[in-house]
Amino acid sequence: MTRSKFLGFGHYVPTKVVTNDDLAKLFDTSDEWIQQRTGIKERRFIEHSGIGASDLAVPAVKMACENAGVGVDSIDAIIFATLSPDFNFPGSGCFLGDKLGLPGVPALDVRNQCSGFLYSLQIADAWIRCGMYRRVAVVGGEVHSTGLDFTDAGRDVAVLFGDGAACALLGPTEDGEEPGVLDVEIHADGSGAKELWLEAPASAYMPRLTKEMIDERKIWPAMNGKQVFRWATKKMPEVMLSVLERNGLSMSDIDLLVPHQANKRINEFVCQKLEFPAEKVVHNIERYGNTTAASIPLGLSEAIQQGRVSSGDTVLMAAFGSGFTWGAALVRL
Ligand code: UT7
């Protein structure tokens, strides 16, 4: 039976480095607070207005194709996971397809925030298994920096996020070849939707945007940090163990864990709970902050580039975020 596998990874981050001290010049925060609470030292922001998530994705996709040894023109489907699409509509996948010169290639946007890459991976895996497509570019890309409140009122959220993009190119296994993607498990619980959300502009309101909404700060992301933290540290280990159990594996079979990069403390807590060694965990939150849908493929792309994993290694990925949504994926490289 045909299964799916990773053919290549690529990533791209903007060149502009923004340190914690840079943010401390804009509002009341400190390098010490940010590092202690989150592990973040710096993040990347787009260099100027006019750069969207699809622009960051272009070099990421090209790098993934180069690493896979195939042309960009071999891509026959795009899945673009983002919570910060270039525009409200159409989706960033359409813009990306055009920028890559892929007219007619289907482009699906996935709006599942920090779990977006895992949701996209499950779709790509299913498409390839059923023979629908042969080269699926699964992209996570975000431009957060244009949507954060850089004042004292927004400091809890503004220090967390960064811009970036990454791509995993997937294709079918050859005859007799072992599967690459072993399993993907995803979940959602909308009872937590308003614990981490962006309220306006909203099609649920008429008009969608008013001066009052701006004055009431509804145009900025709002988060109940403690509640999100609590859920993340419960749901991530739960889904990781569930996907492992279903595949007859345990944490000791895992060569590399690539968790979503929301807060280094969350990942440390999860690893402690599962007694998983710190040296087998990917962390890049110090350099990039939380890049939401891009964080897992960005982490894995860098880990491959650094030679931290090689062919045949078993990798576990896990995420939790807005929605609430969460999930885990088990793959063999
Ligand atoms: O990928 C999306 C999913 N998101 C997450 O997973 C985030 C999960 N939550 C967290 O990571 C943490 O809750 C935060 C890092 C966001 C906050 O850490 P915390 O330990 O929960 O801090 P807190 O919200 O309880 O705030 C503690 C104090 C407060 O001051 P008081 O009331 O104790 O005087 C805040 O006002 O820290 C203050 N504070 C800040 N101080 C300096 C909040 N933000 C900042 C800031 N700089 N940026």
Short mmCIF file of C-alpha atoms and ligand atoms in Angstrom, two decimals:
data_model
loop_
_atom_site.label_atom_id
_atom_site.label_comp_id
_atom_site.label_asym_id
_atom_site.label_seq_id
_atom_site.Cartn_x
_atom_site.Cartn_y
_atom_site.Cartn_z
CA MET A 1 0.00 0.00 0.00
CA THR A 2 1.28 3.48 -0.83
CA ARG A 3 2.09 5.60 2.21
CA SER A 4 3.68 9.04 2.47
CA LYS A 5 7.19 10.17 3.35
CA PHE A 6 9.15 13.39 3.70
CA LEU A 7 11.18 14.19 0.59
CA GLY A 8 12.81 17.40 1.82
CA PHE A 9 12.58 20.31 4.25
CA GLY A 10 13.22 24.02 3.87
CA HIS A 11 12.85 27.14 5.99
CA TYR A 12 13.25 30.87 5.87
CA VAL A 13 13.26 33.64 8.48
CA PRO A 14 13.48 37.39 7.86
CA THR A 15 16.87 39.03 8.42
CA LYS A 16 15.68 41.57 11.00
CA VAL A 17 16.61 40.39 14.51
CA VAL A 18 14.58 41.89 17.37
CA THR A 19 16.03 41.27 20.83
CA ASN A 20 14.22 41.39 24.15
CA ASP A 21 16.09 44.63 24.88
CA ASP A 22 14.69 46.10 21.64
CA LEU A 23 11.17 45.34 22.89
CA ALA A 24 11.99 46.80 26.32
CA LYS A 25 12.49 50.15 24.55
CA LEU A 26 8.87 50.02 23.32
CA PHE A 27 7.01 48.93 26.47
CA ASP A 28 7.48 47.89 30.08
CA THR A 29 9.28 44.52 29.94
CA SER A 30 12.78 43.16 30.42
CA ASP A 31 15.15 40.64 28.91
CA GLU A 32 15.21 38.88 32.28
CA TRP A 33 11.40 38.50 32.50
CA ILE A 34 11.06 37.25 28.93
CA GLN A 35 13.91 34.74 29.18
CA GLN A 36 12.83 33.45 32.57
CA ARG A 37 9.15 32.98 31.65
CA THR A 38 9.51 31.83 28.03
CA GLY A 39 13.13 31.05 27.05
CA ILE A 40 12.99 33.61 24.23
CA LYS A 41 16.07 35.79 23.60
CA GLU A 42 15.22 37.22 20.19
CA ARG A 43 12.85 36.80 17.27
CA ARG A 44 12.76 37.77 13.58
CA PHE A 45 10.42 40.42 12.15
CA ILE A 46 9.80 41.27 8.50
CA GLU A 47 12.07 44.07 7.31
CA HIS A 48 9.30 46.31 5.96
CA SER A 49 5.60 46.54 5.21
CA GLY A 50 4.40 44.55 2.22
CA ILE A 51 5.97 41.19 3.11
CA GLY A 52 3.32 38.54 3.75
CA ALA A 53 3.43 34.96 4.99
CA SER A 54 3.41 33.77 1.36
CA ASP A 55 6.58 35.79 0.65
CA LEU A 56 8.41 34.11 3.53
CA ALA A 57 7.19 30.74 2.25
CA VAL A 58 8.69 31.11 -1.25
CA PRO A 59 12.36 30.54 -0.25
CA ALA A 60 11.27 27.84 2.23
CA VAL A 61 9.51 25.86 -0.52
CA LYS A 62 12.42 26.32 -2.93
CA MET A 63 14.85 25.03 -0.28
CA ALA A 64 12.63 22.02 0.42
CA CYS A 65 12.51 21.15 -3.29
CA GLU A 66 16.27 21.59 -3.62
CA ASN A 67 16.87 19.30 -0.65
CA ALA A 68 14.46 16.77 -2.15
CA GLY A 69 16.25 17.01 -5.50
CA VAL A 70 13.08 17.89 -7.39
CA GLY A 71 11.89 20.97 -9.26
CA VAL A 72 9.31 23.35 -7.82
CA ASP A 73 7.21 22.54 -10.87
CA SER A 74 6.80 18.97 -9.59
CA ILE A 75 4.55 20.22 -6.74
CA ASP A 76 0.99 19.15 -7.47
CA ALA A 77 -0.72 20.44 -4.30
CA ILE A 78 -0.07 23.14 -1.68
CA ILE A 79 -1.30 23.18 1.90
CA PHE A 80 -0.61 26.45 3.69
CA ALA A 81 -1.02 26.53 7.46
CA THR A 82 -1.18 30.04 8.91
CA LEU A 83 -3.04 32.17 11.42
CA SER A 84 -1.68 35.32 9.78
CA PRO A 85 -2.63 35.00 6.10
CA ASP A 86 -1.39 37.79 3.82
CA PHE A 87 -5.02 38.94 3.43
CA ASN A 88 -8.40 37.88 4.78
CA PHE A 89 -9.11 36.22 1.47
CA PRO A 90 -8.07 34.52 -0.72
CA GLY A 91 -5.79 32.20 1.20
CA SER A 92 -2.01 32.52 1.34
CA GLY A 93 -1.70 29.24 -0.57
CA CYS A 94 -3.11 30.93 -3.68
CA PHE A 95 -0.59 33.78 -3.40
CA LEU A 96 2.20 31.29 -2.83
CA GLY A 97 1.23 29.18 -5.85
CA ASP A 98 1.32 32.27 -8.03
CA LYS A 99 4.71 33.38 -6.68
CA LEU A 100 6.11 29.91 -7.34
CA GLY A 101 4.70 29.90 -10.89
CA LEU A 102 2.29 27.03 -10.31
CA PRO A 103 -0.95 27.97 -12.11
CA GLY A 104 -3.71 25.43 -11.66
CA VAL A 105 -2.09 23.69 -8.69
CA PRO A 106 -4.67 23.41 -5.86
CA ALA A 107 -3.92 25.46 -2.74
CA LEU A 108 -5.61 24.84 0.58
CA ASP A 109 -5.26 27.15 3.58
CA VAL A 110 -5.45 25.55 7.01
CA ARG A 111 -6.39 27.79 9.94
CA ASN A 112 -5.48 25.74 12.97
CA GLN A 113 -2.91 28.03 14.55
CA CYS A 114 -0.10 26.30 16.47
CA SER A 115 -1.39 22.86 15.43
CA GLY A 116 -1.73 23.94 11.79
CA PHE A 117 1.28 22.02 10.57
CA LEU A 118 0.04 18.76 12.12
CA TYR A 119 -3.47 19.24 10.71
CA SER A 120 -1.89 19.90 7.28
CA LEU A 121 0.36 16.88 7.57
CA GLN A 122 -2.62 14.62 8.22
CA ILE A 123 -4.37 15.96 5.11
CA ALA A 124 -1.25 15.60 2.93
CA ASP A 125 -0.70 12.07 4.21
CA ALA A 126 -4.29 11.11 3.39
CA TRP A 127 -4.11 12.68 -0.09
CA ILE A 128 -0.91 10.78 -0.89
CA ARG A 129 -2.16 7.48 0.57
CA CYS A 130 -5.26 7.58 -1.62
CA GLY A 131 -3.23 8.47 -4.71
CA MET A 132 -4.74 11.93 -5.17
CA TYR A 133 -1.41 13.82 -5.33
CA ARG A 134 2.28 12.87 -5.54
CA ARG A 135 4.14 16.02 -4.39
CA VAL A 136 2.45 17.97 -1.62
CA ALA A 137 4.14 21.10 -0.25
CA VAL A 138 3.06 21.42 3.38
CA VAL A 139 3.89 24.96 4.44
CA GLY A 140 3.69 26.77 7.77
CA GLY A 141 4.20 30.51 7.49
CA GLU A 142 3.50 33.46 9.75
CA VAL A 143 3.91 37.22 9.88
CA HIS A 144 2.99 38.06 13.46
CA SER A 145 4.91 41.31 13.81
CA THR A 146 2.29 43.41 12.00
CA GLY A 147 -0.44 42.21 14.39
CA LEU A 148 0.99 42.69 17.87
CA ASP A 149 0.25 45.45 20.37
CA PHE A 150 3.65 46.91 21.24
CA THR A 151 2.37 48.85 24.28
CA ASP A 152 2.25 47.96 27.98
CA ALA A 153 -1.30 46.65 27.51
CA GLY A 154 -0.23 44.04 24.96
CA ARG A 155 3.11 43.05 26.44
CA ASP A 156 2.07 39.56 27.59
CA VAL A 157 1.45 38.49 23.98
CA ALA A 158 3.80 40.82 22.06
CA VAL A 159 6.96 39.31 23.52
CA LEU A 160 6.06 35.79 22.42
CA PHE A 161 5.73 35.79 18.65
CA GLY A 162 8.05 35.96 15.65
CA ASP A 163 7.88 35.72 11.86
CA GLY A 164 9.08 32.81 9.74
CA ALA A 165 8.16 30.02 7.35
CA ALA A 166 9.04 26.41 6.69
CA CYS A 167 8.05 23.70 4.25
CA ALA A 168 7.95 19.92 4.23
CA LEU A 169 7.68 18.32 0.82
CA LEU A 170 5.84 15.01 0.92
CA GLY A 171 5.55 12.26 -1.64
CA PRO A 172 4.55 8.59 -1.90
CA THR A 173 6.71 5.69 -0.76
CA GLU A 174 8.13 3.43 -3.45
CA ASP A 175 7.08 -0.23 -3.73
CA GLY A 176 8.08 -2.14 -0.58
CA GLU A 177 9.46 0.96 1.11
CA GLU A 178 8.67 1.58 4.81
CA PRO A 179 6.22 4.43 5.48
CA GLY A 180 7.66 7.81 6.47
CA VAL A 181 4.56 9.25 8.10
CA LEU A 182 3.48 6.57 10.55
CA ASP A 183 0.56 8.35 12.19
CA VAL A 184 -0.94 11.78 12.89
CA GLU A 185 -3.49 12.40 15.65
CA ILE A 186 -5.27 15.74 15.93
CA HIS A 187 -7.88 17.21 18.28
CA ALA A 188 -9.90 20.35 18.96
CA ASP A 189 -11.99 21.70 21.84
CA GLY A 190 -13.74 24.96 21.05
CA SER A 191 -14.78 25.52 24.66
CA GLY A 192 -11.35 27.15 24.97
CA ALA A 193 -11.70 29.25 21.80
CA LYS A 194 -11.74 32.58 23.60
CA GLU A 195 -8.74 31.80 25.81
CA LEU A 196 -6.47 32.70 22.88
CA TRP A 197 -8.11 34.58 20.06
CA LEU A 198 -8.34 37.65 17.91
CA GLU A 199 -11.84 39.09 18.13
CA ALA A 200 -11.95 41.79 15.48
CA PRO A 201 -12.47 42.53 12.68
CA ALA A 202 -15.13 39.82 12.69
CA SER A 203 -17.82 38.77 10.23
CA ALA A 204 -19.99 37.96 13.26
CA TYR A 205 -20.35 41.73 13.87
CA MET A 206 -22.01 44.39 11.77
CA PRO A 207 -19.97 46.35 10.92
CA ARG A 208 -16.97 44.11 11.21
CA LEU A 209 -14.75 46.85 12.59
CA THR A 210 -15.63 49.95 14.61
CA LYS A 211 -13.67 52.63 16.44
CA GLU A 212 -15.01 51.15 19.72
CA MET A 213 -13.46 47.79 18.88
CA ILE A 214 -10.14 49.48 18.30
CA ASP A 215 -10.44 51.47 21.55
CA GLU A 216 -11.38 48.29 23.43
CA ARG A 217 -8.26 46.60 22.04
CA LYS A 218 -10.27 43.90 20.29
CA ILE A 219 -8.02 44.15 17.25
CA TRP A 220 -5.10 42.58 19.14
CA PRO A 221 -4.66 38.91 20.05
CA ALA A 222 -5.85 38.20 23.59
CA MET A 223 -4.63 35.32 25.70
CA ASN A 224 -5.31 33.82 29.09
CA GLY A 225 -1.69 32.68 29.40
CA LYS A 226 -2.08 30.62 32.56
CA GLN A 227 -5.06 28.71 31.19
CA VAL A 228 -3.29 27.97 27.89
CA PHE A 229 -0.22 26.84 29.81
CA ARG A 230 -2.31 24.48 31.94
CA TRP A 231 -4.05 22.90 28.93
CA ALA A 232 -0.82 22.61 26.92
CA THR A 233 1.03 20.76 29.66
CA LYS A 234 -1.90 18.33 30.02
CA LYS A 235 -2.87 17.74 26.37
CA MET A 236 0.58 17.52 24.79
CA PRO A 237 1.82 14.52 26.82
CA GLU A 238 -1.62 12.90 26.51
CA VAL A 239 -1.65 13.00 22.69
CA MET A 240 2.03 12.03 22.45
CA LEU A 241 1.45 8.89 24.51
CA SER A 242 -1.74 8.11 22.59
CA VAL A 243 -0.06 8.18 19.16
CA LEU A 244 2.89 6.15 20.47
CA GLU A 245 0.67 3.53 22.04
CA ARG A 246 -1.39 3.11 18.89
CA ASN A 247 1.82 2.34 17.01
CA GLY A 248 3.31 0.01 19.62
CA LEU A 249 6.09 2.45 20.52
CA SER A 250 7.20 4.31 23.64
CA MET A 251 9.18 7.49 24.33
CA SER A 252 12.39 5.42 24.46
CA ASP A 253 11.94 4.64 20.73
CA ILE A 254 12.04 8.33 19.83
CA ASP A 255 15.29 9.73 18.42
CA LEU A 256 14.12 13.33 18.28
CA LEU A 257 11.18 15.23 19.73
CA VAL A 258 10.10 18.35 17.85
CA PRO A 259 7.56 20.15 20.01
CA HIS A 260 5.79 23.35 19.03
CA GLN A 261 7.77 26.33 20.34
CA ALA A 262 5.28 28.31 22.45
CA ASN A 263 7.21 28.46 25.68
CA LYS A 264 10.39 26.63 26.63
CA ARG A 265 8.93 25.97 30.09
CA ILE A 266 5.96 24.12 28.57
CA ASN A 267 8.28 21.80 26.65
CA GLU A 268 10.56 21.25 29.64
CA PHE A 269 7.52 20.40 31.76
CA VAL A 270 6.25 17.91 29.13
CA CYS A 271 9.65 16.21 28.85
CA GLN A 272 9.99 15.97 32.61
CA LYS A 273 6.56 14.39 32.85
CA LEU A 274 7.46 11.82 30.17
CA GLU A 275 11.03 11.36 31.46
CA PHE A 276 12.42 12.23 28.03
CA PRO A 277 16.07 13.38 27.79
CA ALA A 278 16.54 17.09 27.08
CA GLU A 279 19.31 16.50 24.53
CA LYS A 280 16.83 14.80 22.19
CA VAL A 281 14.50 17.80 22.09
CA VAL A 282 14.52 20.54 19.46
CA HIS A 283 14.46 24.07 20.85
CA ASN A 284 14.78 27.16 18.72
CA ILE A 285 12.41 29.42 20.63
CA GLU A 286 15.46 31.33 21.98
CA ARG A 287 16.16 32.61 18.43
CA TYR A 288 12.74 32.78 16.79
CA GLY A 289 10.06 33.05 19.49
CA ASN A 290 6.76 31.38 18.67
CA THR A 291 6.30 31.13 14.90
CA THR A 292 3.00 29.22 15.32
CA ALA A 293 2.33 27.01 12.27
CA ALA A 294 5.95 27.34 11.14
CA SER A 295 7.58 26.28 14.40
CA ILE A 296 7.56 22.48 13.98
CA PRO A 297 8.76 22.29 10.35
CA LEU A 298 11.27 25.08 11.09
CA GLY A 299 12.64 23.08 14.01
CA LEU A 300 12.84 19.85 12.03
CA SER A 301 14.37 21.55 9.00
CA GLU A 302 17.13 23.01 11.16
CA ALA A 303 17.67 19.72 13.00
CA ILE A 304 18.17 17.92 9.67
CA GLN A 305 20.49 20.68 8.45
CA GLN A 306 22.54 20.37 11.67
CA GLY A 307 22.77 16.58 11.26
CA ARG A 308 20.88 15.94 14.51
CA VAL A 309 18.81 13.27 12.75
CA SER A 310 19.36 11.02 9.80
CA SER A 311 17.53 8.57 7.61
CA GLY A 312 15.68 5.89 9.57
CA ASP A 313 15.37 7.96 12.75
CA THR A 314 12.00 8.10 14.48
CA VAL A 315 10.69 11.60 15.15
CA LEU A 316 7.77 12.67 17.31
CA MET A 317 6.15 16.08 16.88
CA ALA A 318 3.54 17.65 19.15
CA ALA A 319 1.64 20.91 19.37
CA PHE A 320 -0.98 22.74 21.39
CA GLY A 321 -2.53 26.11 20.67
CA SER A 322 -5.45 28.37 19.96
CA GLY A 323 -8.77 26.67 19.27
CA PHE A 324 -7.96 24.88 21.45
CA THR A 325 -6.29 22.55 19.00
CA TRP A 326 -3.59 19.98 19.62
CA GLY A 327 -1.98 16.94 18.07
CA ALA A 328 1.03 14.72 17.58
CA ALA A 329 2.71 13.08 14.59
CA LEU A 330 5.00 10.10 14.42
CA VAL A 331 7.33 9.84 11.42
CA ARG A 332 10.31 7.84 10.28
CA LEU A 333 12.82 9.86 8.29
O1 UT7 B 1 1.35 29.01 20.86
C1 UT7 B 1 0.31 29.66 21.47
C2 UT7 B 1 0.05 29.09 22.79
N1 UT7 B 1 0.48 29.98 23.82
C3 UT7 B 1 1.05 29.51 24.89
O2 UT7 B 1 1.28 28.34 24.98
C4 UT7 B 1 1.36 30.46 26.02
C5 UT7 B 1 1.14 29.81 27.34
N2 UT7 B 1 1.35 30.70 28.45
C6 UT7 B 1 2.57 31.19 28.78
O3 UT7 B 1 3.55 30.90 28.11
C7 UT7 B 1 2.71 32.07 29.99
O4 UT7 B 1 1.46 32.13 30.64
C8 UT7 B 1 3.20 33.51 29.69
C9 UT7 B 1 4.67 33.46 29.27
C10 UT7 B 1 2.40 34.11 28.58
C11 UT7 B 1 3.10 34.37 30.94
O5 UT7 B 1 3.81 33.77 31.99
P1 UT7 B 1 3.12 33.66 33.43
O6 UT7 B 1 4.13 33.08 34.32
O7 UT7 B 1 1.83 32.93 33.27
O8 UT7 B 1 2.92 35.17 33.82
P2 UT7 B 1 1.57 35.94 34.21
O9 UT7 B 1 0.70 36.12 33.02
O10 UT7 B 1 0.97 35.32 35.43
O11 UT7 B 1 2.15 37.32 34.64
C12 UT7 B 1 3.01 37.46 35.78
C13 UT7 B 1 3.37 38.91 35.92
C14 UT7 B 1 2.15 39.84 35.92
O12 UT7 B 1 2.40 40.88 36.81
P3 UT7 B 1 1.76 40.86 38.30
O13 UT7 B 1 0.27 40.80 38.10
O14 UT7 B 1 2.31 39.62 38.93
O15 UT7 B 1 2.25 42.13 38.89
C15 UT7 B 1 2.12 40.39 34.51
O16 UT7 B 1 1.51 41.64 34.42
O17 UT7 B 1 4.18 39.33 34.79
C16 UT7 B 1 3.58 40.49 34.20
N3 UT7 B 1 3.89 40.46 32.77
C17 UT7 B 1 5.02 40.94 32.26
N4 UT7 B 1 6.08 41.53 32.84
C18 UT7 B 1 7.10 41.89 32.03
C19 UT7 B 1 3.13 39.95 31.77
N5 UT7 B 1 3.77 40.10 30.59
C20 UT7 B 1 4.94 40.71 30.87
C21 UT7 B 1 6.02 41.13 30.08
N6 UT7 B 1 7.07 41.70 30.69
N7 UT7 B 1 6.05 40.93 28.76
#
